[in-house]
Amino acid sequence: MIREQMRAAEKVKALEWRDNALYLLDQRLLPQQEFWQRYETAADVAQAIREMRVRGAPAIGVAAAFAMVLAAQQHVANHVSDLSAALEADFSLLAESRPTAVNLFWALQAMRDCLATALQTEQPLKALEAQALSIFNDDRNANLRTAELGLQLIRETGSAPQHVMTHCNAGALATAGFGTALGVIRAAYLDGLVRCVHVNETRPWLQGARLTAWELAGEGIPCALNVDAAAGHLMQQGMISWIIVGADRITANGDVANKIGTYQLAVLARYHQIKCMVVAPSSTIDMQLASGAQIPIEERTGEEILFVGQQRVAAEVDALNPVFDVTPAALIDVIVTERGVVNQPDAQKMRALMQS
Ligand code: MRU
């Protein structure tokens, strides 16, 4: 029942594959402008990822998978003699586009694995396209499953509508489907369990103010935007019962890299005895890294902080702009994936999840 309601509520899209091309909704322009751009080359998709026209860990992975199909199409049209060798430069270009979200590298590896078998077939392009579509569809289905599992956890904490807080955008715009953190929140709203979503604006890129608030408002889900620094105050007021966020990379011990500011939310949540839920597909789990200390943290230009649009707002100083942080597993109450739920994550539980 809830799954049918969720399918019906899948309205916002970040990307589409049609007519042998990738279409991206330009997230730099939202919410003022809904502009879809057609992409026909891997280089252009890599640039779109770098410039955050498409962003959010799962959406980056899906876009990179389709970019490899575009690259293969182009090489075949140019009659290259060694498709596999020609694609190496495209794999590298895409892998260099952003460093933190592991879904990018996971999707590129899936495309690389597929290439080996695709080259044995009559139609390697079809096989690569099928693989990219399957990455897309698997993410969409994972969103629905994590939404169901996350909803169940919220149901267990009571039947009264609750105030929840989210950070950044872990919604439809960040995925192939319903969203991760926002997928759980959408499901909980459909189930009558959400009174208000408190949206941190998410300085400096304002994913909360521009993207999450836009998604929620579009669906009539009650929400209120607050500056990031208000989060502790709102928790202290006893207003918030759940922190629900996505993830860019979860390591083998359950540490979570997510948008800058997530760590301080988790510290505050623990102090105020508020539960912290991380929602992510298993493609976000990196069992190769033992702990969050090994996650490469992206630093972006200080201009994102010093300027608002074209207008400089800061004094003539340098700015430091790490755009992700790592929340230790010990501060996370539960990680929700499509494979299942991990309460109080640690290395042993993460291993059991990934072996299931
Ligand atoms: O820099 P961004 O906007 O790509 O960062 C996105 C996030 O941090 C999201 O919370 C994360 O990717 C999860 S999206 C389902």
PDB file of N, CA and C in Angstrom, residues 259-297:
ATOM      1  N   LYS A 259      27.415  15.629   3.788  1.00  0.00           N
ATOM      2  CA  LYS A 259      27.591  17.080   3.609  1.00  0.00           C
ATOM      3  C   LYS A 259      28.115  17.741   4.883  1.00  0.00           C
ATOM      4  N   ILE A 260      29.010  18.690   4.695  1.00  0.00           N
ATOM      5  CA  ILE A 260      29.611  19.409   5.815  1.00  0.00           C
ATOM      6  C   ILE A 260      28.502  19.935   6.751  1.00  0.00           C
ATOM      7  N   GLY A 261      28.700  19.686   8.035  1.00  0.00           N
ATOM      8  CA  GLY A 261      27.673  20.081   9.007  1.00  0.00           C
ATOM      9  C   GLY A 261      26.955  18.878   9.592  1.00  0.00           C
ATOM     10  N   THR A 262      27.051  17.729   8.914  1.00  0.00           N
ATOM     11  CA  THR A 262      26.362  16.538   9.424  1.00  0.00           C
ATOM     12  C   THR A 262      26.969  16.100  10.757  1.00  0.00           C
ATOM     13  N   TYR A 263      28.311  16.172  10.847  1.00  0.00           N
ATOM     14  CA  TYR A 263      28.992  15.746  12.082  1.00  0.00           C
ATOM     15  C   TYR A 263      28.503  16.562  13.277  1.00  0.00           C
ATOM     16  N   GLN A 264      28.437  17.894  13.105  1.00  0.00           N
ATOM     17  CA  GLN A 264      28.015  18.690  14.268  1.00  0.00           C
ATOM     18  C   GLN A 264      26.550  18.437  14.616  1.00  0.00           C
ATOM     19  N   LEU A 265      25.736  18.109  13.607  1.00  0.00           N
ATOM     20  CA  LEU A 265      24.339  17.751  13.906  1.00  0.00           C
ATOM     21  C   LEU A 265      24.290  16.482  14.753  1.00  0.00           C
ATOM     22  N   ALA A 266      25.140  15.516  14.386  1.00  0.00           N
ATOM     23  CA  ALA A 266      25.129  14.235  15.108  1.00  0.00           C
ATOM     24  C   ALA A 266      25.601  14.417  16.546  1.00  0.00           C
ATOM     25  N   VAL A 267      26.605  15.295  16.749  1.00  0.00           N
ATOM     26  CA  VAL A 267      27.076  15.571  18.114  1.00  0.00           C
ATOM     27  C   VAL A 267      25.941  16.210  18.926  1.00  0.00           C
ATOM     28  N   LEU A 268      25.297  17.196  18.316  1.00  0.00           N
ATOM     29  CA  LEU A 268      24.186  17.884  18.988  1.00  0.00           C
ATOM     30  C   LEU A 268      23.037  16.914  19.276  1.00  0.00           C
ATOM     31  N   ALA A 269      22.771  16.067  18.312  1.00  0.00           N
ATOM     32  CA  ALA A 269      21.653  15.122  18.476  1.00  0.00           C
ATOM     33  C   ALA A 269      21.924  14.184  19.652  1.00  0.00           C
ATOM     34  N   ARG A 270      23.168  13.717  19.753  1.00  0.00           N
ATOM     35  CA  ARG A 270      23.483  12.803  20.858  1.00  0.00           C
ATOM     36  C   ARG A 270      23.320  13.533  22.204  1.00  0.00           C
ATOM     37  N   TYR A 271      23.786  14.773  22.277  1.00  0.00           N
ATOM     38  CA  TYR A 271      23.687  15.555  23.519  1.00  0.00           C
ATOM     39  C   TYR A 271      22.224  15.717  23.932  1.00  0.00           C
ATOM     40  N   HIS A 272      21.365  15.913  22.908  1.00  0.00           N
ATOM     41  CA  HIS A 272      19.943  16.152  23.199  1.00  0.00           C
ATOM     42  C   HIS A 272      19.112  14.873  23.150  1.00  0.00           C
ATOM     43  N   GLN A 273      19.770  13.738  23.038  1.00  0.00           N
ATOM     44  CA  GLN A 273      19.109  12.416  22.986  1.00  0.00           C
ATOM     45  C   GLN A 273      18.078  12.328  21.866  1.00  0.00           C
ATOM     46  N   ILE A 274      18.496  12.855  20.718  1.00  0.00           N
ATOM     47  CA  ILE A 274      17.668  12.780  19.507  1.00  0.00           C
ATOM     48  C   ILE A 274      18.289  11.730  18.597  1.00  0.00           C
ATOM     49  N   LYS A 275      17.438  10.918  17.963  1.00  0.00           N
ATOM     50  CA  LYS A 275      17.993   9.818  17.155  1.00  0.00           C
ATOM     51  C   LYS A 275      18.488  10.312  15.801  1.00  0.00           C
ATOM     52  N   CYS A 276      19.575   9.710  15.379  1.00  0.00           N
ATOM     53  CA  CYS A 276      20.203  10.096  14.114  1.00  0.00           C
ATOM     54  C   CYS A 276      20.148   8.903  13.138  1.00  0.00           C
ATOM     55  N   MET A 277      19.407   9.096  12.031  1.00  0.00           N
ATOM     56  CA  MET A 277      19.239   8.034  11.028  1.00  0.00           C
ATOM     57  C   MET A 277      19.985   8.429   9.744  1.00  0.00           C
ATOM     58  N   VAL A 278      20.795   7.505   9.244  1.00  0.00           N
ATOM     59  CA  VAL A 278      21.483   7.711   7.961  1.00  0.00           C
ATOM     60  C   VAL A 278      20.866   6.746   6.955  1.00  0.00           C
ATOM     61  N   VAL A 279      20.459   7.277   5.814  1.00  0.00           N
ATOM     62  CA  VAL A 279      19.772   6.449   4.811  1.00  0.00           C
ATOM     63  C   VAL A 279      20.596   6.457   3.527  1.00  0.00           C
ATOM     64  N   ALA A 280      20.927   5.276   3.026  1.00  0.00           N
ATOM     65  CA  ALA A 280      21.770   5.220   1.817  1.00  0.00           C
ATOM     66  C   ALA A 280      21.620   3.862   1.141  1.00  0.00           C
ATOM     67  N   PRO A 281      21.773   3.823  -0.180  1.00  0.00           N
ATOM     68  CA  PRO A 281      21.811   2.516  -0.844  1.00  0.00           C
ATOM     69  C   PRO A 281      23.148   1.835  -0.524  1.00  0.00           C
ATOM     70  N   SER A 282      23.220   0.508  -0.700  1.00  0.00           N
ATOM     71  CA  SER A 282      24.479  -0.179  -0.356  1.00  0.00           C
ATOM     72  C   SER A 282      25.606   0.214  -1.308  1.00  0.00           C
ATOM     73  N   SER A 283      25.283   0.853  -2.435  1.00  0.00           N
ATOM     74  CA  SER A 283      26.343   1.343  -3.330  1.00  0.00           C
ATOM     75  C   SER A 283      27.131   2.484  -2.691  1.00  0.00           C
ATOM     76  N   THR A 284      26.652   3.001  -1.563  1.00  0.00           N
ATOM     77  CA  THR A 284      27.359   4.065  -0.836  1.00  0.00           C
ATOM     78  C   THR A 284      28.327   3.475   0.196  1.00  0.00           C
ATOM     79  N   ILE A 285      28.254   2.156   0.385  1.00  0.00           N
ATOM     80  CA  ILE A 285      29.115   1.528   1.406  1.00  0.00           C
ATOM     81  C   ILE A 285      30.426   1.097   0.766  1.00  0.00           C
ATOM     82  N   ASP A 286      31.530   1.560   1.357  1.00  0.00           N
ATOM     83  CA  ASP A 286      32.872   1.276   0.840  1.00  0.00           C
ATOM     84  C   ASP A 286      33.589   0.377   1.841  1.00  0.00           C
ATOM     85  N   MET A 287      33.511  -0.934   1.585  1.00  0.00           N
ATOM     86  CA  MET A 287      34.131  -1.878   2.512  1.00  0.00           C
ATOM     87  C   MET A 287      35.653  -1.917   2.358  1.00  0.00           C
ATOM     88  N   GLN A 288      36.175  -1.204   1.349  1.00  0.00           N
ATOM     89  CA  GLN A 288      37.641  -1.163   1.162  1.00  0.00           C
ATOM     90  C   GLN A 288      38.306  -0.247   2.191  1.00  0.00           C
ATOM     91  N   LEU A 289      37.551   0.692   2.726  1.00  0.00           N
ATOM     92  CA  LEU A 289      38.130   1.626   3.694  1.00  0.00           C
ATOM     93  C   LEU A 289      37.723   1.209   5.109  1.00  0.00           C
ATOM     94  N   ALA A 290      38.730   1.092   5.977  1.00  0.00           N
ATOM     95  CA  ALA A 290      38.453   0.616   7.337  1.00  0.00           C
ATOM     96  C   ALA A 290      37.688   1.654   8.152  1.00  0.00           C
ATOM     97  N   SER A 291      38.018   2.937   7.949  1.00  0.00           N
ATOM     98  CA  SER A 291      37.343   3.957   8.754  1.00  0.00           C
ATOM     99  C   SER A 291      37.230   5.260   7.978  1.00  0.00           C
ATOM    100  N   GLY A 292      36.438   6.153   8.530  1.00  0.00           N
ATOM    101  CA  GLY A 292      36.187   7.439   7.871  1.00  0.00           C
ATOM    102  C   GLY A 292      37.429   8.302   7.718  1.00  0.00           C
ATOM    103  N   ALA A 293      38.458   8.029   8.526  1.00  0.00           N
ATOM    104  CA  ALA A 293      39.691   8.824   8.431  1.00  0.00           C
ATOM    105  C   ALA A 293      40.314   8.683   7.049  1.00  0.00           C
ATOM    106  N   GLN A 294      39.980   7.599   6.334  1.00  0.00           N
ATOM    107  CA  GLN A 294      40.593   7.360   5.012  1.00  0.00           C
ATOM    108  C   GLN A 294      39.780   7.952   3.853  1.00  0.00           C
ATOM    109  N   ILE A 295      38.649   8.563   4.163  1.00  0.00           N
ATOM    110  CA  ILE A 295      37.794   9.084   3.079  1.00  0.00           C
ATOM    111  C   ILE A 295      38.380  10.392   2.544  1.00  0.00           C
ATOM    112  N   PRO A 296      38.566  10.495   1.223  1.00  0.00           N
ATOM    113  CA  PRO A 296      39.008  11.782   0.678  1.00  0.00           C
ATOM    114  C   PRO A 296      37.887  12.814   0.789  1.00  0.00           C
ATOM    115  N   ILE A 297      38.216  13.921   1.440  1.00  0.00           N
ATOM    116  CA  ILE A 297      37.202  14.967   1.648  1.00  0.00           C
ATOM    117  C   ILE A 297      37.409  16.063   0.606  1.00  0.00           C
TER     118      ILE A 297
END
